[in-house]
Amino acid sequence: MSKAMEDLWKQGVNEGIKQAIEQGVKEGLEQGIRIGEERVARRAALHLLLNKKHRYTIDEIAYISGLSVENVKKLKAENSLN
């Protein structure tokens, strides 16, 4: 391979690596945000489940927290709440 071809190849490899890293960082940040949002929603739902002054229905908790009804039911079962 000529020097010019080798330089082009190296530039291509370096650009590919750079793009892969940027894409990975972007996807990692997006995933981190989703995980954080899910944790906040679960915490809010658990707080509502434990509220003694007002008994919220599963549907109300799902609506307020943004979790699905199934996830609220799972959360309730995990914490063995009546």
Coordinates of C-alpha atoms in Angstrom, one line a residue, residues 14-66:
N14 CA -9.6 7.2 13.1
E15 CA -12.8 8.8 11.9
G16 CA -14.7 5.6 12.3
I17 CA -13.4 5.2 15.9
K18 CA -14.3 8.8 16.6
Q19 CA -17.9 8.4 15.3
A20 CA -18.3 5.1 17.3
I21 CA -17.2 6.8 20.5
E22 CA -19.5 9.8 19.9
Q23 CA -22.4 7.5 19.2
G24 CA -21.6 5.3 22.2
V25 CA -21.5 8.4 24.5
K26 CA -24.7 9.7 23.1
E27 CA -26.5 6.3 23.6
G28 CA -25.0 6.0 27.1
L29 CA -26.3 9.4 28.1
E30 CA -29.8 8.7 26.7
Q31 CA -29.8 5.4 28.5
G32 CA -28.7 7.1 31.8
I33 CA -31.5 9.6 31.4
R34 CA -34.1 6.9 30.9
I35 CA -32.8 5.0 33.9
G36 CA -32.9 8.1 36.1
E37 CA -36.5 9.0 34.9
E38 CA -37.6 5.4 35.7
R39 CA -36.1 5.6 39.2
V40 CA -37.8 8.9 39.9
A41 CA -41.1 7.6 38.7
R42 CA -40.8 4.4 40.8
R43 CA -39.9 6.5 43.9
A44 CA -42.9 8.8 43.3
A45 CA -45.2 5.8 42.9
L46 CA -43.9 4.2 46.0
H47 CA -44.4 7.4 48.0
L48 CA -48.0 7.5 46.8
L49 CA -48.5 3.8 47.7
L50 CA -47.3 4.5 51.2
N51 CA -49.4 7.7 51.7
K52 CA -51.6 7.1 54.7
K53 CA -53.6 10.3 54.5
H54 CA -55.0 9.6 51.0
R55 CA -55.4 6.2 49.4
Y56 CA -54.6 6.5 45.7
T57 CA -55.9 3.9 43.3
I58 CA -53.4 2.0 41.1
D59 CA -54.7 3.9 38.1
E60 CA -54.2 7.2 39.8
I61 CA -50.6 6.3 40.8
A62 CA -49.8 5.1 37.3
Y63 CA -51.1 8.4 35.9
I64 CA -49.3 10.6 38.4
S65 CA -46.0 8.8 38.3
G66 CA -46.0 8.0 34.5

